[in-house]
XYZ file of C-alpha atoms in Angstrom:
703
model
C -46.166 47.598 22.345
C -47.201 44.920 19.952
C -50.788 43.482 19.454
C -52.014 40.434 20.296
C -53.156 39.904 16.665
C -49.108 41.095 15.081
C -47.204 38.166 18.116
C -50.191 35.701 16.308
C -49.100 36.849 13.279
C -45.601 36.075 13.774
C -45.610 33.919 15.692
C -47.977 31.935 12.526
C -44.647 32.521 10.433
C -42.149 30.809 12.239
C -44.485 27.928 12.007
C -44.316 28.693 9.285
C -40.723 28.415 8.282
C -38.493 25.349 7.531
C -38.010 23.218 10.484
C -35.228 24.140 12.276
C -31.932 22.073 13.227
C -29.049 21.429 15.766
C -25.983 23.702 14.936
C -23.352 21.252 12.349
C -20.947 20.040 14.967
C -24.049 18.424 17.025
C -25.855 16.898 14.746
C -22.339 15.589 14.069
C -21.621 14.446 18.202
C -25.429 12.871 17.591
C -24.686 10.795 15.229
C -21.616 9.611 16.659
C -23.354 8.762 19.798
C -25.970 6.870 17.818
C -22.894 4.469 16.330
C -23.461 5.104 12.947
C -21.183 6.413 9.841
C -22.204 8.624 7.762
C -22.245 6.065 4.626
C -25.176 4.548 6.994
C -26.975 8.692 6.863
C -26.543 9.319 3.844
C -27.742 5.451 2.456
C -31.491 5.849 5.338
C -31.655 9.748 3.726
C -31.500 8.189 -0.134
C -28.674 10.684 -0.164
C -24.373 10.666 -0.476
C -22.022 10.577 2.212
C -20.034 13.904 0.720
C -23.219 15.278 1.370
C -23.593 14.147 4.925
C -20.772 15.397 5.145
C -21.545 19.095 4.060
C -24.362 19.017 6.837
C -22.411 18.244 10.303
C -18.942 20.706 8.350
C -21.412 23.788 7.966
C -20.836 23.963 4.664
C -25.101 22.902 2.871
C -28.526 22.292 4.387
C -30.369 19.389 3.608
C -33.755 20.357 1.786
C -37.124 18.683 1.758
C -38.350 16.029 1.640
C -34.784 15.229 3.814
C -34.873 17.647 5.947
C -38.034 16.671 7.734
C -36.861 13.392 8.203
C -33.398 14.780 8.864
C -34.618 16.510 11.381
C -37.024 13.450 13.344
C -33.999 11.004 13.121
C -31.918 13.801 15.548
C -34.347 14.808 17.746
C -34.652 11.106 18.253
C -31.054 10.517 19.209
C -31.049 14.017 21.104
C -33.598 12.088 23.157
C -30.998 9.128 24.193
C -27.610 11.130 23.511
C -28.015 14.374 25.541
C -24.875 15.904 25.233
C -23.840 16.358 29.284
C -23.901 12.358 28.952
C -21.295 12.831 26.777
C -18.655 10.564 27.521
C -14.809 12.191 29.601
C -12.005 12.258 28.047
C -10.450 9.900 28.585
C -6.281 10.627 30.773
C -2.934 10.491 28.966
C -1.116 7.849 30.214
C 2.817 8.801 31.393
C 5.136 9.071 27.790
C 6.954 5.665 26.864
C 10.194 5.828 27.811
C 13.038 6.018 25.131
C 15.378 3.099 24.616
C 18.926 4.574 25.111
C 20.161 5.914 22.155
C 23.355 3.920 19.318
C 25.777 5.400 17.645
C 25.268 6.192 14.962
C 25.799 4.693 11.187
C 28.246 8.501 10.731
C 26.722 8.798 7.780
C 25.148 11.915 6.766
C 21.622 12.021 6.451
C 21.262 15.202 4.577
C 23.723 13.935 2.225
C 22.085 10.964 0.923
C 18.949 13.127 0.234
C 20.287 14.782 -2.878
C 20.724 11.109 -4.424
C 16.759 10.223 -3.213
C 18.240 7.056 -1.157
C 17.744 8.651 2.416
C 17.009 6.361 4.970
C 13.048 6.132 5.329
C 10.750 7.002 7.972
C 9.367 5.124 10.678
C 6.224 5.073 11.641
C 4.756 6.055 15.361
C 5.239 3.967 18.315
C 2.049 2.663 19.532
C 1.023 5.056 22.806
C -2.244 5.897 23.858
C -2.975 9.374 23.853
C -6.266 11.869 24.779
C -9.451 11.801 23.778
C -9.151 12.618 19.842
C -11.605 15.867 18.324
C -14.303 14.106 16.717
C -14.345 13.301 13.397
C -17.245 12.477 10.602
C -15.442 9.398 9.403
C -16.433 6.892 13.020
C -18.234 6.545 15.798
C -15.861 7.813 18.651
C -16.133 4.444 20.019
C -14.914 2.087 17.724
C -12.404 5.252 16.515
C -9.033 3.919 15.148
C -6.416 6.579 15.588
C -3.519 6.309 15.222
C -1.738 6.835 18.696
C 1.128 9.848 19.148
C 4.623 9.837 20.584
C 5.809 11.406 23.558
C 8.659 14.240 23.365
C 10.027 15.498 21.025
C 7.186 13.660 18.722
C 4.070 14.426 20.745
C 2.225 14.985 17.819
C 2.793 11.860 15.759
C 4.941 11.659 12.598
C 3.045 14.612 10.376
C 0.425 17.060 9.669
C -1.929 18.389 7.235
C -2.239 21.998 7.121
C -5.197 24.102 6.216
C -5.578 27.730 4.831
C -6.118 28.981 7.785
C -2.936 27.621 9.365
C -4.071 25.103 11.668
C -1.685 21.799 10.981
C -4.193 19.203 12.486
C -1.904 16.276 13.727
C -2.617 12.643 14.024
C -4.717 12.809 17.749
C -7.066 14.776 15.731
C -5.502 18.362 16.750
C -5.001 21.121 15.727
C -2.343 23.487 16.144
C -1.652 27.235 15.056
C 1.048 27.377 12.687
C 2.003 30.995 11.924
C 3.959 30.153 9.130
C 3.521 32.413 5.330
C 6.220 30.567 3.569
C 7.534 27.199 3.266
C 10.990 28.378 4.220
C 9.436 29.252 7.489
C 6.965 26.542 7.198
C 10.106 24.158 6.846
C 11.611 26.305 10.014
C 8.902 26.233 12.254
C 8.391 22.563 11.278
C 11.508 21.964 12.864
C 11.450 23.966 15.180
C 7.723 23.895 17.384
C 6.011 21.451 15.857
C 7.002 18.005 17.725
C 6.446 16.188 14.395
C 8.727 13.543 13.597
C 8.327 9.266 14.611
C 11.240 7.096 16.352
C 13.333 4.764 13.916
C 11.643 1.017 13.582
C 15.662 -0.605 13.917
C 17.694 0.156 16.919
C 20.174 1.401 13.785
C 18.254 3.068 11.724
C 17.526 6.767 11.548
C 14.457 8.614 12.662
C 11.326 9.930 11.011
C 11.474 13.175 9.245
C 8.449 15.346 10.093
C 5.774 14.935 6.921
C 3.420 17.981 5.944
C 0.685 17.769 4.113
C -0.383 20.718 1.792
C -4.298 21.541 1.586
C -4.701 23.354 -2.167
C -5.435 26.666 0.107
C -2.642 25.901 1.955
C -0.590 25.068 -0.323
C -2.028 28.968 -2.214
C -1.317 30.636 0.433
C 2.019 29.583 0.492
C 3.004 31.348 -3.132
C 2.667 27.204 -4.437
C 0.475 26.897 -7.658
C -2.409 25.388 -7.279
C -1.393 22.606 -9.889
C 1.311 21.542 -11.975
C 1.133 21.929 -15.398
C 3.316 19.785 -18.068
C 3.121 17.501 -20.903
C 5.071 14.829 -18.746
C 3.510 12.985 -16.337
C 1.908 14.356 -13.496
C 4.168 12.055 -10.896
C 7.408 13.492 -12.832
C 6.308 17.386 -12.835
C 8.065 19.637 -10.988
C 8.502 23.815 -10.001
C 10.264 25.273 -12.678
C 14.330 26.367 -10.863
C 13.316 30.130 -11.838
C 10.119 30.134 -9.836
C 10.120 31.875 -6.626
C 8.905 29.678 -4.170
C 12.210 27.619 -5.315
C 14.378 30.894 -4.832
C 13.312 31.524 -1.573
C 14.448 28.004 -1.163
C 17.706 28.429 -1.560
C 18.564 31.635 -0.607
C 17.319 30.616 2.989
C 20.422 27.795 2.763
C 17.960 24.927 2.423
C 18.494 22.545 -0.074
C 16.102 20.054 -2.250
C 16.792 16.700 -3.370
C 17.396 15.338 -6.568
C 13.579 15.462 -7.279
C 13.462 18.921 -7.148
C 10.092 20.709 -6.194
C 7.408 18.045 -7.008
C 4.663 16.712 -5.274
C 7.011 15.037 -3.018
C 9.602 17.550 -2.130
C 12.288 17.536 0.795
C 13.616 20.044 1.387
C 17.219 19.843 3.735
C 20.103 20.798 5.281
C 23.661 19.791 5.737
C 22.837 17.106 9.242
C 24.134 18.389 12.324
C 26.047 16.002 14.395
C 23.095 12.976 15.337
C 20.097 16.134 14.400
C 18.673 15.906 11.191
C 17.096 18.880 8.970
C 15.087 17.718 6.393
C 11.276 17.973 6.117
C 9.332 16.227 3.595
C 6.675 17.820 1.661
C 3.214 16.448 0.321
C 0.743 18.242 -2.034
C -1.897 17.681 -2.315
C -3.158 19.056 -5.650
C -0.387 18.124 -7.650
C -1.419 14.347 -6.504
C 0.732 13.365 -3.973
C -2.021 10.804 -2.702
C -2.892 8.869 -6.200
C -6.104 7.440 -6.213
C -5.487 4.235 -7.139
C -3.843 3.830 -4.041
C -5.209 6.457 -1.418
C -8.939 6.162 -2.250
C -10.483 9.682 -1.490
C -8.222 10.731 0.990
C -7.260 13.990 -1.310
C -11.300 14.651 -0.798
C -11.246 14.658 2.481
C -10.946 17.140 5.128
C -7.670 17.867 6.795
C -8.085 15.720 10.020
C -9.454 12.844 7.965
C -6.610 13.507 6.532
C -3.925 13.583 9.092
C -6.114 9.994 10.263
C -5.813 8.353 7.683
C -2.034 8.806 7.115
C -1.522 8.205 10.480
C -2.684 4.893 10.524
C -0.508 4.398 8.164
C 2.055 5.602 9.261
C 1.767 4.142 12.741
C 1.224 0.497 11.203
C 3.503 1.029 8.031
C 5.547 4.372 7.188
C 5.401 7.485 8.065
C 4.904 8.051 3.582
C 7.817 8.996 1.572
C 6.581 9.075 -1.798
C 4.005 6.677 -3.328
C 2.930 3.765 -1.935
C 5.628 1.983 -4.067
C 8.315 4.263 -2.666
C 6.941 4.069 0.686
C 6.980 -0.156 0.299
C 10.477 0.501 -1.135
C 12.114 2.593 2.149
C 10.577 0.132 4.574
C 12.655 -2.154 3.110
C 15.771 -0.587 3.939
C 14.120 1.308 7.272
C 13.694 -2.186 8.417
C 17.220 -3.551 7.318
C 19.367 -0.697 7.962
C 22.555 -1.652 5.678
C 25.061 -0.765 8.614
C 25.281 -0.126 11.678
C 28.672 1.326 14.582
C 31.391 -0.426 15.076
C 34.986 -0.390 17.133
C 37.517 0.219 14.640
C 39.992 -2.770 16.298
C 43.293 -0.229 15.821
C 41.613 3.198 16.726
C 39.107 2.209 19.094
C 36.440 4.870 17.252
C 33.208 4.373 16.210
C 33.041 3.222 12.325
C 30.456 2.117 10.135
C 30.404 -0.883 8.642
C 27.809 -3.100 7.226
C 24.693 -4.816 8.633
C 24.363 -8.424 8.443
C 21.429 -9.704 7.069
C 21.340 -5.593 4.913
C 21.866 -4.905 0.719
C 24.470 -3.313 2.164
C 25.247 0.434 0.777
C 26.377 -0.442 -2.580
C 24.188 -0.816 -5.771
C 25.249 -4.318 -7.493
C 24.649 -5.612 -11.067
C 22.434 -8.380 -11.726
C 23.462 -11.826 -13.597
C 22.637 -11.086 -17.817
C 19.677 -13.267 -17.591
C 17.999 -11.617 -14.388
C 18.716 -7.502 -15.563
C 15.934 -6.106 -18.168
C 16.935 -5.507 -22.258
C 17.631 -1.796 -21.783
C 20.998 -2.163 -18.836
C 24.087 -1.583 -19.738
C 25.410 -5.499 -18.045
C 22.943 -6.413 -20.814
C 24.180 -3.733 -23.622
C 27.614 -4.055 -22.676
C 28.101 -7.307 -23.032
C 25.873 -8.021 -26.168
C 24.396 -10.311 -24.028
C 21.733 -12.904 -26.315
C 21.224 -15.761 -23.981
C 17.280 -14.685 -22.718
C 16.072 -13.541 -19.395
C 14.050 -14.417 -16.529
C 10.939 -13.916 -16.465
C 9.429 -14.631 -13.608
C 6.033 -12.546 -13.103
C 2.252 -13.091 -11.780
C -0.156 -15.276 -13.954
C -1.902 -13.897 -17.069
C -3.959 -17.275 -18.289
C -7.204 -18.204 -19.662
C -7.813 -22.041 -20.106
C -9.026 -23.198 -23.527
C -12.906 -23.226 -24.092
C -12.080 -26.915 -25.747
C -10.971 -28.236 -22.637
C -14.431 -27.400 -20.645
C -16.597 -30.187 -20.210
C -20.584 -30.188 -20.605
C -20.680 -30.954 -16.771
C -19.145 -27.615 -16.313
C -20.373 -25.610 -19.534
C -23.716 -26.447 -17.332
C -23.027 -24.898 -14.271
C -24.748 -21.955 -13.987
C -22.403 -19.230 -11.983
C -18.518 -17.698 -12.388
C -16.887 -17.269 -9.361
C -14.219 -15.384 -8.416
C -11.871 -16.120 -5.293
C -8.615 -13.586 -4.346
C -5.558 -14.009 -2.468
C -5.497 -11.612 -0.037
C -1.726 -9.653 -0.573
C 0.043 -13.159 -2.287
C 3.369 -11.305 -3.143
C 3.728 -10.531 1.034
C 1.993 -14.547 1.989
C 5.255 -15.310 -0.666
C 7.509 -12.927 1.477
C 7.093 -15.075 4.330
C 10.696 -16.617 5.016
C 11.724 -16.010 1.975
C 15.654 -16.214 1.120
C 17.564 -14.631 -0.978
C 20.372 -13.682 -2.409
C 22.396 -10.455 -0.515
C 25.833 -10.870 -2.832
C 26.689 -10.874 -5.584
C 26.492 -13.592 -8.035
C 28.678 -15.856 -9.215
C 28.180 -17.296 -12.592
C 28.327 -21.441 -13.160
C 28.457 -23.936 -15.260
C 26.191 -27.558 -15.421
C 25.457 -27.344 -11.783
C 23.251 -29.856 -9.433
C 20.151 -27.955 -8.909
C 20.041 -26.818 -5.202
C 16.823 -26.102 -4.380
C 17.937 -24.069 -0.878
C 20.206 -21.473 -3.128
C 18.922 -18.589 -5.005
C 19.339 -17.720 -8.083
C 18.312 -18.268 -11.422
C 18.591 -21.716 -13.510
C 18.666 -22.183 -16.825
C 16.698 -25.292 -17.426
C 14.708 -27.109 -20.292
C 11.075 -28.301 -18.719
C 9.305 -28.562 -22.116
C 9.260 -32.066 -21.307
C 7.006 -32.200 -18.710
C 3.178 -32.717 -19.849
C 0.427 -31.517 -17.245
C -3.117 -31.343 -17.641
C -4.609 -29.069 -20.132
C -7.175 -27.445 -17.674
C -4.311 -25.756 -15.216
C -1.949 -23.404 -16.279
C 1.535 -24.759 -16.178
C 3.578 -23.425 -13.640
C 6.840 -22.873 -15.226
C 5.319 -19.601 -17.735
C 3.495 -16.344 -16.560
C 0.581 -16.985 -19.055
C 0.598 -20.965 -18.443
C 1.226 -22.028 -21.736
C 3.694 -25.180 -21.692
C 7.529 -24.874 -22.132
C 8.515 -24.997 -25.615
C 12.708 -25.155 -24.541
C 15.488 -24.211 -22.494
C 14.997 -21.116 -20.299
C 15.803 -18.587 -17.455
C 14.147 -19.765 -13.984
C 14.079 -18.749 -10.817
C 15.142 -20.741 -7.514
C 11.070 -21.715 -6.020
C 10.429 -22.404 -9.616
C 12.713 -25.529 -10.556
C 11.689 -26.679 -7.208
C 8.511 -26.648 -7.993
C 9.281 -29.224 -11.329
C 11.679 -30.943 -8.804
C 8.096 -31.561 -6.045
C 6.258 -32.380 -8.923
C 8.282 -35.338 -9.177
C 9.738 -34.647 -12.422
C 14.079 -34.012 -12.790
C 15.565 -31.256 -12.746
C 19.436 -30.900 -14.804
C 20.223 -26.957 -15.239
C 22.322 -26.162 -18.321
C 23.934 -23.132 -16.428
C 23.074 -20.821 -13.241
C 23.465 -17.270 -11.168
C 24.033 -18.166 -7.699
C 24.699 -15.855 -4.816
C 26.657 -17.051 -2.111
C 25.502 -14.875 0.495
C 21.751 -15.562 1.669
C 19.784 -14.539 4.538
C 15.412 -14.001 4.991
C 16.002 -9.930 4.180
C 12.360 -9.205 3.679
C 10.902 -11.508 6.846
C 10.480 -8.383 8.662
C 9.185 -6.392 5.977
C 6.610 -9.045 5.596
C 5.785 -9.069 9.548
C 4.954 -5.732 9.840
C 2.787 -5.130 6.178
C 1.270 -8.463 7.567
C 0.209 -7.105 10.870
C -0.835 -3.534 9.199
C -3.060 -5.245 6.930
C -4.765 -7.765 9.589
C -5.546 -4.961 12.530
C -7.079 -2.682 9.610
C -9.134 -5.248 8.429
C -10.037 -6.335 12.233
C -10.845 -2.529 12.795
C -12.986 -2.810 10.218
C -15.244 -5.789 11.490
C -12.960 -8.544 9.700
C -11.640 -10.876 12.210
C -9.403 -13.384 12.649
C -12.047 -15.415 14.528
C -14.949 -15.191 12.649
C -16.379 -18.364 10.405
C -16.114 -18.386 6.365
C -19.644 -17.845 6.473
C -19.451 -14.908 8.514
C -16.324 -14.093 7.274
C -17.809 -13.172 3.812
C -20.803 -11.235 4.447
C -17.858 -8.982 7.223
C -15.601 -8.791 3.742
C -19.263 -7.899 2.209
C -19.630 -4.969 3.844
C -15.785 -4.126 5.054
C -15.527 -0.755 3.030
C -18.601 0.656 3.792
C -17.808 0.832 7.790
C -15.241 3.081 7.785
C -13.659 4.740 4.183
C -10.719 6.119 5.823
C -9.760 2.524 6.885
C -10.514 1.604 3.601
C -8.402 3.926 2.111
C -4.966 2.484 4.781
C -5.707 -1.240 3.233
C -6.225 -0.327 0.289
C -2.665 1.653 0.785
C -1.242 -1.180 2.537
C -2.279 -3.110 -0.361
C -0.413 -0.635 -2.939
C 2.642 -0.706 -0.993
C 2.793 -4.297 -0.888
C 2.579 -4.503 -4.590
C 4.637 -0.965 -5.550
C 7.933 -2.413 -3.146
C 7.619 -5.510 -5.101
C 8.124 -3.636 -8.553
C 10.158 -0.837 -7.496
C 12.527 -4.009 -7.056
C 12.658 -3.554 -10.702
C 11.964 -0.158 -11.720
C 12.444 0.197 -15.455
C 13.893 3.651 -16.874
C 12.014 6.679 -17.443
C 11.682 9.977 -19.754
C 11.622 9.937 -22.878
C 15.601 10.428 -23.259
C 16.752 7.842 -22.475
C 18.707 5.161 -24.163
C 19.348 2.413 -23.841
C 22.763 1.367 -22.214
C 22.486 4.009 -20.171
C 22.544 4.109 -16.075
C 19.160 5.552 -14.949
C 18.851 6.615 -11.332
C 17.158 3.653 -9.462
C 20.472 1.474 -10.730
C 21.761 3.577 -7.803
C 20.062 1.524 -5.313
C 21.179 -0.847 -3.307
C 17.365 -1.801 -3.299
C 17.077 -2.347 -7.278
C 17.434 -6.439 -7.405
C 15.593 -8.135 -10.132
C 15.958 -11.076 -8.721
C 14.580 -10.665 -5.657
C 11.481 -9.328 -7.220
C 11.460 -12.607 -9.001
C 11.916 -14.653 -6.051
C 8.896 -13.047 -4.887
C 7.346 -13.686 -7.352
C 7.712 -17.314 -8.479
C 7.530 -18.459 -5.534
C 3.510 -16.336 -5.515
C 2.892 -18.328 -9.421
C 4.357 -21.973 -7.960
C 2.187 -20.961 -4.589
C -0.814 -20.527 -6.253
C -0.680 -23.208 -8.701
C 0.306 -25.971 -5.662
C -3.829 -24.702 -5.137
C -5.169 -25.164 -7.800
C -3.611 -28.549 -8.460
C -4.281 -30.152 -5.056
C -7.786 -27.951 -5.373
C -8.333 -30.408 -8.748
C -7.479 -33.440 -6.343
C -9.277 -32.790 -3.908
C -12.503 -31.821 -6.187
C -11.653 -32.808 -9.915
C -12.952 -29.103 -9.943
C -10.173 -26.538 -12.704
C -9.981 -22.682 -13.188
C -11.433 -20.921 -15.873
C -8.724 -18.492 -15.770
C -5.938 -16.732 -13.381
C -5.030 -13.444 -13.050
C -2.074 -12.876 -10.804
C -3.626 -13.367 -7.179
C -7.626 -14.082 -9.513
C -8.683 -17.307 -10.070
C -12.186 -18.035 -12.051
C -13.773 -21.414 -11.075
C -17.425 -22.581 -12.312
C -19.873 -22.953 -9.569
C -22.775 -24.273 -8.850
C -23.949 -21.860 -6.329
C -22.823 -17.810 -6.000
C -20.924 -18.449 -2.717
C -17.188 -20.291 -2.444
C -19.116 -21.835 0.298
C -20.615 -24.074 -2.766
C -17.575 -25.108 -4.460
C -14.823 -25.616 -1.918
C -12.948 -28.123 -0.033
C -14.404 -28.759 3.557
C -13.753 -31.686 5.663
C -16.802 -33.968 6.995
C -15.876 -31.832 10.780
C -17.044 -28.927 8.654
C -13.174 -27.721 8.336
C -11.539 -26.723 5.784
C -9.552 -29.122 3.413
C -5.520 -28.221 4.247
C -4.046 -27.483 0.346
C -6.249 -26.225 -1.062
C -7.705 -22.409 -0.981
C -9.543 -21.231 2.755
C -11.303 -18.212 3.167
C -9.528 -16.017 5.909
C -8.219 -12.364 6.487
C -4.721 -12.906 6.279
C -2.401 -13.299 3.779
C -2.665 -16.282 1.459
C -5.702 -16.730 2.327
C -9.109 -16.464 0.046
C -11.837 -13.782 -0.092
C -14.366 -13.546 -2.733
C -13.590 -10.964 -6.015
C -16.810 -11.483 -7.207
C -19.703 -13.754 -9.642
C -20.680 -13.893 -13.005
C -22.124 -16.274 -14.790
C -21.100 -19.168 -16.353
C -22.434 -18.124 -19.845
C -20.742 -14.670 -19.453
C -17.549 -16.157 -18.449
C -17.809 -18.586 -21.799
C -18.027 -15.619 -23.620
C -15.056 -14.086 -23.005
C -13.272 -16.551 -23.280
C -14.240 -17.329 -26.743
C -12.544 -13.708 -27.636
C -9.683 -14.325 -25.831
C -10.246 -12.134 -22.929
C -9.578 -13.415 -18.824
C -13.031 -13.853 -16.824
C -10.685 -13.090 -14.119
C -10.305 -9.384 -14.851
C -13.706 -8.731 -15.262
C -15.025 -10.699 -12.676
C -15.924 -8.301 -10.104
C -17.724 -6.143 -12.607
C -15.318 -3.311 -13.654
C -11.724 -4.273 -14.637
C -9.206 -5.134 -12.343
C -5.858 -3.761 -12.871
C -2.762 -6.080 -12.640
C -0.452 -3.222 -11.429
C 3.427 -4.291 -9.597
C 3.793 -0.983 -8.925
C 5.978 -0.499 -12.253
C-alpha cells in the first residue's frame, strides 16, 4: 500500500501539470453552442483560425499562455451549455414528390461528353434534411447546410472523399466508400452512392455526381499528388500511358477530350435515358482555383462538401472552373432541344427549344470576332472590331479643382456583380447575323453598328461612355446596340453606316440572371447582410460579413467569379503555344461561343455605370477620380459613402445615382485612402480604383 506521503506527492505532481481540456469534439460543441465562430475565438486568443481548427480536431494542443485562457473559457461555456442540453435532431420531412418525366431529347449525353459540351449539372432541389454533424465553421443554430434530395439522390449532388475511405456529403454525413481504384470509385458512385441532382429545366438532364478527391484520397487511388509540367496548371493532364488512365480504358470507361486532368469526366455511353458519367475534381491538382474558391482546398472534407454543396444547391454542381460552371449554367437553364412529336410518324424526336441557342455553333459577324478567328482571317477583314470592354479610366489631374484637391479622402464604391445586373432583361440575338448598309438605328434590335460618334462633346471630368478607356472617339467605330442607344438617350443623332443585326431575339440570359441573383442575395443574407438594413447598418454588416463565416464567404466569392467567368467564356480565346492564326479552336464548336452576347452584357454594364456617373454630377456636382470595371473612386469630405452620396430630405437615397445595398447593381464600400494618395497615383498614370482596397484589384472577366 502507498504511504500518505507518496499519495500526496502524486497529487501535487498532478496539480503541477498543465490544465486539462475537454476532448476536441466537445471543444467544438461548446464553441458552437455559444454561437462563436472559429475566427472570432482565434481573434480573442490572439491566434489563427487554423490553429483553433487544429485544437478542435485534435491535431494540436494549446500552449501557455493561451492554454489557461482557453480552459477558463471552455469551463464557462460548459456551465452554460451542458452536453445533455444539446438540441435534439430535427425530424426528416417526407420526400418531395418528383415531377413526372418528360421524353428525353434523344441525344446521347455521353457522346457529347467526348466533345466537352455535355449538358451541365443542375443543383440539388431545396429540401430540408436531418440535423447535420457539427462543423467547425459556423454555430449550429445559424449554419447554412445545403438541402439534400430524396432517392435516387438521397446524399445530394456531390461528396468529398478523404484518405480513410469516407465520402463526406453535403448534409454533413459521411458514407463509407470501399473503392481502392478510380474504376471502383466510378462504379461505386453510380451504383451505391446516391449522388446526383435533378435537372434545372424540364427539357434538361439530371446532374452527374461529383466526387472531390483530397490529397490523401488521390494518392490512395494511385494518382500523383501533383501534376508536373511546363504548361499552365489547369492545362496539365495525366499521360495516356499512366496506369490509372490504362485502368479506365481497360474497364471500358472513357475520358472526355480534356483527358485526366484536375476536372476529369469518366463515362460510358448512356443506356436509354440512364446516363453513366462521374465528374472528378482533384484538389491537389488545383481544381479549386484560389481566386474563385478562397481557402476552400485547405478546409476539412466536411467543410469542403458544405461549401460546394451550397454552391451546387444555389447555382449548379461544379463542372470545372467557375467560368465553365457559369457557362454550363446558361445551357442547363435554356437547354438547346426539347422533345416533340413528328407529324408524319408520330414518334418523339428532338426539336429546337425556343429561346435557346440551339445545338450548332454559329459564326459571328467579322467585327464581332477576334483577329485570329477564321471568319476574319479567311475573309481578309480590315473593317475594325467591336471594342465593348469594361472601363479602365483615370481622370486627368488637370481637370481637378482646388476644392476637390482640398477634400481629405478618396472613397471607392463597388457595384455588386455589375455584369449580372446588366444581364437582367437583356435582349440578345439568337439567330445568325445579317448585313445591312445605311440602316436606320433601332435601339430594340441587338447587333453591331458602325457609326461615327466623334462629334459628341462631353464633360472631360467624366469618361466617354463610348470607349473603355474613356477617351473621345476619333472616327467611325463599331458599337453594340446599347452604346448607340445611350448616345441617342443623351440627345445626339445616330446615323449608322452599316450594321450586322439579328432577326431572332430573346432574353436568353434571364433565367441565368435570376438564379445567380438569388444565389448572391441569399448567400449575403446568410452572412448577416440582408435587404432590410438601412445604409449605415448595411455598411457595418459588409465590414464584418467575411469574418462571420469563411465557408459562406467562399461561396460568395465563387458566385461572383461565376458571373464574370461565364460572361468571359462567351468569347473564349485560343489557348496553347501551337495555335496558328486562322485555325478553329475547340471553344468555337460550342453554341455558347457568342462574342456578341458578351459585348451586349459589357456594353450595358458600362452604359449603366456612365448613367450613374452623369446623374451624380447633376445631383451633387461631384465627379469621379477613376473607374475600373465596376469600381468608381470619388473625392469625399469623410471616410464613408454616406458623406457624399445624394439623399432626399426624407433620408431616402436619391434615384438615379449610386445607392448602397446588397443586390446586383447596388453599391458597397470598396475602400478608403487619402486624397493625396489618389492624386499621386493619378499623376503617375496609375488607376486609384485598382488599389483603393489596399491591394491590387484585378480586372478579371474570366478569359
